[in-house]
mmCIF file of C-alpha atoms in Angstrom:
data_model
loop_
_atom_site.group_PDB
_atom_site.id
_atom_site.type_symbol
_atom_site.label_atom_id
_atom_site.label_comp_id
_atom_site.label_asym_id
_atom_site.label_seq_id
_atom_site.Cartn_x
_atom_site.Cartn_y
_atom_site.Cartn_z
ATOM 1 C CA ASN Z 47 24.596 -4.803 -3.069
ATOM 2 C CA ALA Z 48 22.840 -5.637 -6.833
ATOM 3 C CA GLY Z 49 20.076 -8.316 -6.351
ATOM 4 C CA VAL Z 50 18.102 -9.036 -9.490
ATOM 5 C CA THR Z 51 18.385 -6.846 -12.196
ATOM 6 C CA GLN Z 52 15.926 -6.513 -15.204
ATOM 7 C CA THR Z 53 16.954 -4.361 -17.964
ATOM 8 C CA PRO Z 54 15.003 -2.675 -20.070
ATOM 9 C CA LYS Z 55 12.600 -0.903 -17.311
ATOM 10 C CA PHE Z 56 10.286 0.604 -19.864
ATOM 11 C CA ARG Z 57 10.211 -0.389 -23.733
ATOM 12 C CA ILE Z 58 7.184 -0.121 -25.870
ATOM 13 C CA LEU Z 59 6.360 -2.415 -28.870
ATOM 14 C CA LYS Z 60 4.905 -2.545 -31.937
ATOM 15 C CA ILE Z 61 2.623 -5.445 -32.312
ATOM 16 C CA GLY Z 62 4.675 -8.710 -33.758
ATOM 17 C CA GLN Z 63 7.607 -7.634 -32.514
ATOM 18 C CA SER Z 64 9.888 -9.389 -30.285
ATOM 19 C CA MET Z 65 12.135 -8.420 -27.901
ATOM 20 C CA THR Z 66 14.087 -9.823 -24.900
ATOM 21 C CA LEU Z 67 13.876 -8.916 -21.255
ATOM 22 C CA GLN Z 68 17.364 -9.462 -19.775
ATOM 23 C CA CYS Z 69 17.440 -10.950 -15.850
ATOM 24 C CA ALA Z 70 20.332 -11.292 -13.687
ATOM 25 C CA GLN Z 71 21.616 -11.561 -10.060
ATOM 26 C CA ASP Z 72 24.445 -11.574 -7.912
ATOM 27 C CA MET Z 73 23.001 -13.324 -5.462
ATOM 28 C CA ASN Z 74 24.462 -17.743 -6.545
ATOM 29 C CA HIS Z 75 20.659 -18.514 -5.965
ATOM 30 C CA ASN Z 76 19.781 -21.093 -8.226
ATOM 31 C CA TYR Z 77 16.107 -20.852 -8.762
ATOM 32 C CA MET Z 78 14.556 -18.043 -11.062
ATOM 33 C CA TYR Z 79 11.712 -16.849 -12.057
ATOM 34 C CA TRP Z 80 9.323 -14.709 -14.287
ATOM 35 C CA TYR Z 81 6.133 -13.308 -13.396
ATOM 36 C CA ARG Z 82 3.529 -10.567 -15.369
ATOM 37 C CA GLN Z 83 1.373 -9.001 -13.301
ATOM 38 C CA ASP Z 84 -1.619 -7.168 -15.099
ATOM 39 C CA PRO Z 85 -3.358 -4.053 -13.861
ATOM 40 C CA GLY Z 86 -5.094 -4.483 -11.037
ATOM 41 C CA MET Z 87 -4.104 -8.186 -10.079
ATOM 42 C CA GLY Z 88 -1.124 -10.243 -8.825
ATOM 43 C CA LEU Z 89 1.191 -11.786 -10.181
ATOM 44 C CA LYS Z 90 1.565 -14.620 -12.321
ATOM 45 C CA LEU Z 91 3.694 -17.395 -13.198
ATOM 46 C CA ILE Z 92 5.629 -17.848 -16.674
ATOM 47 C CA TYR Z 93 8.423 -19.791 -16.444
ATOM 48 C CA TYR Z 94 10.791 -20.452 -13.997
ATOM 49 C CA SER Z 95 14.178 -22.288 -13.474
ATOM 50 C CA VAL Z 96 16.264 -24.951 -10.687
ATOM 51 C CA GLY Z 97 19.316 -24.289 -12.422
ATOM 52 C CA ALA Z 98 21.177 -24.189 -15.141
ATOM 53 C CA GLY Z 99 20.031 -25.568 -18.057
ATOM 54 C CA ILE Z 100 16.400 -26.401 -17.228
ATOM 55 C CA THR Z 101 13.656 -24.606 -17.981
ATOM 56 C CA ASP Z 102 9.481 -25.102 -16.801
ATOM 57 C CA LYS Z 103 6.615 -23.687 -17.642
ATOM 58 C CA GLY Z 104 4.300 -21.824 -15.211
ATOM 59 C CA GLU Z 105 0.999 -20.510 -15.362
ATOM 60 C CA VAL Z 106 1.147 -18.614 -18.092
ATOM 61 C CA PRO Z 107 3.292 -19.593 -20.871
ATOM 62 C CA ASN Z 108 2.395 -18.687 -24.111
ATOM 63 C CA GLY Z 109 4.137 -16.343 -25.965
ATOM 64 C CA TYR Z 110 6.913 -16.693 -24.323
ATOM 65 C CA ASN Z 111 10.493 -18.215 -24.082
ATOM 66 C CA VAL Z 112 13.472 -18.375 -21.809
ATOM 67 C CA SER Z 113 16.569 -19.966 -21.315
ATOM 68 C CA ARG Z 114 19.299 -20.670 -18.577
ATOM 69 C CA SER Z 115 22.482 -20.815 -20.481
ATOM 70 C CA THR Z 116 23.924 -19.197 -16.440
ATOM 71 C CA THR Z 117 23.302 -19.710 -12.957
ATOM 72 C CA GLU Z 118 23.229 -15.703 -13.088
ATOM 73 C CA ASP Z 119 21.338 -14.914 -16.245
ATOM 74 C CA PHE Z 120 17.514 -15.637 -16.741
ATOM 75 C CA PRO Z 121 16.299 -13.743 -20.021
ATOM 76 C CA LEU Z 122 12.732 -13.845 -21.115
ATOM 77 C CA ARG Z 123 11.709 -13.682 -24.982
ATOM 78 C CA LEU Z 124 8.618 -12.252 -26.053
ATOM 79 C CA GLU Z 125 7.873 -13.107 -30.071
ATOM 80 C CA LEU Z 126 5.131 -11.841 -31.802
ATOM 81 C CA ALA Z 127 4.491 -9.289 -29.282
ATOM 82 C CA ALA Z 128 0.644 -8.921 -29.153
ATOM 83 C CA PRO Z 129 -1.339 -6.492 -26.248
ATOM 84 C CA SER Z 130 -2.365 -9.120 -23.931
ATOM 85 C CA GLN Z 131 1.076 -9.065 -23.643
ATOM 86 C CA THR Z 132 0.938 -5.010 -21.633
ATOM 87 C CA SER Z 133 2.590 -5.899 -18.608
ATOM 88 C CA VAL Z 134 4.928 -5.174 -15.877
ATOM 89 C CA TYR Z 135 7.406 -8.133 -16.029
ATOM 90 C CA PHE Z 136 8.976 -9.258 -12.798
ATOM 91 C CA CYS Z 137 12.370 -10.897 -12.455
ATOM 92 C CA ALA Z 138 12.762 -13.274 -9.187
ATOM 93 C CA SER Z 139 15.193 -15.204 -7.854
ATOM 94 C CA SER Z 140 15.326 -17.321 -4.863
ATOM 95 C CA THR Z 141 17.880 -20.228 -3.234
ATOM 96 C CA THR Z 142 17.103 -23.309 -0.473
ATOM 97 C CA GLY Z 143 19.091 -22.857 3.201
ATOM 98 C CA GLY Z 144 20.268 -20.934 5.610
ATOM 99 C CA ALA Z 145 18.145 -17.806 7.469
ATOM 100 C CA LEU Z 146 16.328 -16.835 4.416
ATOM 101 C CA GLY Z 147 15.954 -19.967 2.281
ATOM 102 C CA ASN Z 148 12.781 -20.208 -0.226
ATOM 103 C CA THR Z 149 12.612 -16.319 -0.312
ATOM 104 C CA ILE Z 150 11.835 -14.819 -3.436
ATOM 105 C CA TYR Z 151 13.891 -12.103 -4.104
ATOM 106 C CA PHE Z 152 12.382 -9.563 -6.862
ATOM 107 C CA GLY Z 153 13.323 -7.854 -9.346
ATOM 108 C CA GLU Z 154 12.446 -3.523 -9.870
ATOM 109 C CA GLY Z 155 9.491 -4.830 -12.887
ATOM 110 C CA SER Z 156 9.568 -4.268 -16.653
ATOM 111 C CA TRP Z 157 7.229 -1.900 -17.866
ATOM 112 C CA LEU Z 158 5.982 -3.353 -20.919
ATOM 113 C CA THR Z 159 3.325 -2.192 -23.944
ATOM 114 C CA VAL Z 160 2.179 -3.683 -27.070
ATOM 115 C CA VAL Z 161 0.465 -1.266 -29.322
ATOM 116 C CA ALA S 122 -2.718 -27.003 -6.136
ATOM 117 C CA GLN S 123 -1.960 -24.210 -2.993
ATOM 118 C CA THR S 124 -5.086 -21.358 -3.299
ATOM 119 C CA VAL S 125 -4.338 -18.319 -1.263
ATOM 120 C CA THR S 126 -7.248 -15.825 -0.961
ATOM 121 C CA GLN S 127 -7.141 -12.078 0.510
ATOM 122 C CA SER S 128 -10.827 -10.859 0.910
ATOM 123 C CA GLN S 129 -10.277 -7.330 1.597
ATOM 124 C CA PRO S 130 -9.667 -5.719 -1.788
ATOM 125 C CA GLU S 131 -9.235 -2.232 0.039
ATOM 126 C CA MET S 132 -7.932 -0.974 3.166
ATOM 127 C CA SER S 133 -8.102 2.428 5.209
ATOM 128 C CA VAL S 134 -6.711 2.904 8.770
ATOM 129 C CA GLN S 135 -5.617 6.444 10.611
ATOM 130 C CA GLU S 136 -1.685 6.620 10.278
ATOM 131 C CA ALA S 137 -0.262 5.458 14.709
ATOM 132 C CA GLU S 138 -3.082 3.477 14.551
ATOM 133 C CA THR S 139 -3.147 -0.863 13.990
ATOM 134 C CA VAL S 140 -4.147 -2.247 10.852
ATOM 135 C CA THR S 141 -4.919 -6.160 9.854
ATOM 136 C CA LEU S 142 -4.701 -7.011 6.672
ATOM 137 C CA SER S 143 -6.328 -11.005 6.206
ATOM 138 C CA CYS S 144 -4.967 -13.846 4.623
ATOM 139 C CA THR S 145 -6.447 -17.118 3.956
ATOM 140 C CA TYR S 146 -4.823 -19.954 1.839
ATOM 141 C CA ASP S 147 -5.613 -23.899 0.794
ATOM 142 C CA THR S 148 -2.799 -26.497 0.561
ATOM 143 C CA SER S 149 -2.885 -30.133 1.808
ATOM 144 C CA GLU S 150 0.568 -30.099 2.689
ATOM 145 C CA SER S 151 1.959 -29.960 6.127
ATOM 146 C CA ASP S 152 5.535 -27.952 5.283
ATOM 147 C CA TYR S 153 5.578 -24.842 3.704
ATOM 148 C CA TYR S 154 6.496 -20.936 3.365
ATOM 149 C CA LEU S 155 3.721 -17.937 3.782
ATOM 150 C CA PHE S 156 5.047 -14.483 2.913
ATOM 151 C CA TRP S 157 3.711 -10.823 2.723
ATOM 152 C CA TYR S 158 5.317 -8.756 -0.042
ATOM 153 C CA LYS S 159 4.310 -4.933 -0.118
ATOM 154 C CA GLN S 160 3.713 -3.041 -3.669
ATOM 155 C CA PRO S 161 4.128 0.663 -3.305
ATOM 156 C CA PRO S 162 3.048 2.944 -6.597
ATOM 157 C CA SER S 163 6.954 2.720 -7.960
ATOM 158 C CA ARG S 164 5.925 -1.440 -8.121
ATOM 159 C CA GLN S 165 8.871 -3.078 -6.620
ATOM 160 C CA MET S 166 7.854 -6.474 -4.992
ATOM 161 C CA ILE S 167 9.483 -5.817 -1.142
ATOM 162 C CA LEU S 168 9.497 -9.122 0.780
ATOM 163 C CA VAL S 169 7.855 -7.297 4.441
ATOM 164 C CA ILE S 170 7.515 -10.756 6.377
ATOM 165 C CA ARG S 171 8.270 -14.921 6.277
ATOM 166 C CA GLN S 172 6.671 -17.496 7.877
ATOM 167 C CA GLU S 173 7.403 -21.471 8.458
ATOM 168 C CA ALA S 174 4.882 -23.586 8.822
ATOM 169 C CA TYR S 175 6.668 -25.954 11.043
ATOM 170 C CA LYS S 176 7.427 -23.115 13.914
ATOM 171 C CA GLN S 177 4.314 -22.167 16.466
ATOM 172 C CA GLN S 178 5.805 -18.847 17.014
ATOM 173 C CA ASN S 179 4.833 -16.035 14.929
ATOM 174 C CA ALA S 180 6.962 -14.405 13.017
ATOM 175 C CA THR S 181 7.810 -10.376 14.067
ATOM 176 C CA GLU S 182 9.549 -7.665 11.815
ATOM 177 C CA ASN S 183 10.004 -4.022 13.998
ATOM 178 C CA ARG S 184 6.388 -2.825 13.540
ATOM 179 C CA PHE S 185 5.072 -5.826 11.394
ATOM 180 C CA SER S 186 3.400 -9.050 13.265
ATOM 181 C CA VAL S 187 1.917 -12.170 11.497
ATOM 182 C CA ASN S 188 -0.425 -14.479 13.367
ATOM 183 C CA PHE S 189 -0.468 -17.906 11.875
ATOM 184 C CA GLN S 190 -2.958 -20.324 12.965
ATOM 185 C CA LYS S 191 -1.863 -23.302 10.677
ATOM 186 C CA ALA S 192 -5.424 -25.401 11.479
ATOM 187 C CA ALA S 193 -7.179 -23.042 10.539
ATOM 188 C CA LYS S 194 -5.372 -21.853 7.127
ATOM 189 C CA SER S 195 -4.705 -18.548 8.302
ATOM 190 C CA PHE S 196 -2.291 -15.965 7.808
ATOM 191 C CA SER S 197 -3.180 -12.206 9.045
ATOM 192 C CA LEU S 198 -0.698 -9.216 8.605
ATOM 193 C CA LYS S 199 -0.568 -6.687 11.730
ATOM 194 C CA ILE S 200 0.368 -3.208 10.739
ATOM 195 C CA SER S 201 1.153 -1.369 14.243
ATOM 196 C CA ASP S 202 1.941 1.989 14.640
ATOM 197 C CA SER S 203 0.838 3.326 10.561
ATOM 198 C CA GLN S 204 3.137 5.866 8.424
ATOM 199 C CA LEU S 205 2.477 7.198 5.747
ATOM 200 C CA GLY S 206 5.184 5.498 4.555
ATOM 201 C CA ASP S 207 3.370 2.362 4.620
ATOM 202 C CA ALA S 208 0.858 2.723 1.947
ATOM 203 C CA ALA S 209 0.979 0.305 -0.444
ATOM 204 C CA MET S 210 -0.777 -2.847 -2.654
ATOM 205 C CA TYR S 211 -0.258 -6.052 0.079
ATOM 206 C CA PHE S 212 0.325 -9.352 -0.950
ATOM 207 C CA CYS S 213 0.361 -13.353 0.696
ATOM 208 C CA ALA S 214 2.117 -15.303 -0.854
ATOM 209 C CA TYR S 215 2.401 -19.351 0.166
ATOM 210 C CA ARG S 216 5.484 -21.149 -1.122
ATOM 211 C CA SER S 217 6.041 -25.288 -1.160
ATOM 212 C CA SER S 218 8.603 -26.225 0.959
ATOM 213 C CA GLY S 219 9.663 -28.709 -1.472
ATOM 214 C CA GLY S 220 12.481 -25.795 -3.393
ATOM 215 C CA ASN S 221 11.348 -25.649 -6.645
ATOM 216 C CA GLU S 222 7.500 -24.269 -6.379
ATOM 217 C CA LYS S 223 6.638 -21.169 -6.691
ATOM 218 C CA LEU S 224 4.956 -18.527 -5.202
ATOM 219 C CA THR S 225 1.449 -18.660 -5.009
ATOM 220 C CA PHE S 226 -0.086 -15.094 -4.419
ATOM 221 C CA GLY S 227 -3.428 -13.649 -3.679
ATOM 222 C CA THR S 228 -4.941 -11.007 -5.172
ATOM 223 C CA GLY S 229 -3.827 -8.293 -3.179
ATOM 224 C CA THR S 230 -5.261 -5.873 -0.690
ATOM 225 C CA ARG S 231 -4.845 -1.653 -1.131
ATOM 226 C CA LEU S 232 -2.844 -0.165 2.630
ATOM 227 C CA THR S 233 -4.425 3.427 2.482
ATOM 228 C CA ILE S 234 -3.028 5.362 5.308
ATOM 229 C CA ILE S 235 -5.183 8.087 6.471
ATOM 230 C CA PRO S 236 -2.822 11.474 8.073
#
């Protein structure tokens, strides 16, 4: 059972570089999310998507972009990386209905350091 | 906007004893979902238990149970027979029932198990 898969798990970026965090889910969930977690803090929502072709900003979208061309994939793009983007990034997905509807399932996280 | 408050940054409990983690939330909605997530040192977010607001019965999952007080907007987590593997950060989270709403997290409680 793959669930939500994120790649890469670890990455070091130099200031000003760009990269894409990949996220895929195999549960046919329509909702997908990107969160970031700074040290000692809770999770903050960056972007979310309610279905293919539809995305919306969360609490902390600046410096990021997303796309959702398929139900399964929801990549997060970091443009012009800054030290403030050093964080652990979590992709998540959920669906509605059923016994576990509205429950959000998380990937294992991607540790990003910007130096 | 909804807010979630965890007033205990750290808690500790003797192995095999019982511990209760507190969570309060603020909302004007009548229908919503509440969750407890566990985050071990690996940083993976693991669903512990969930509660639908329309259900009066408190959710239970093996050694984990909640005390859901809707009028008081309180959602505490009780861990019985604490085990070393329970050591982790625990996050309380709120989600609207609309289906496309994000999870709002508390700041977390770090639980230490004393052998």
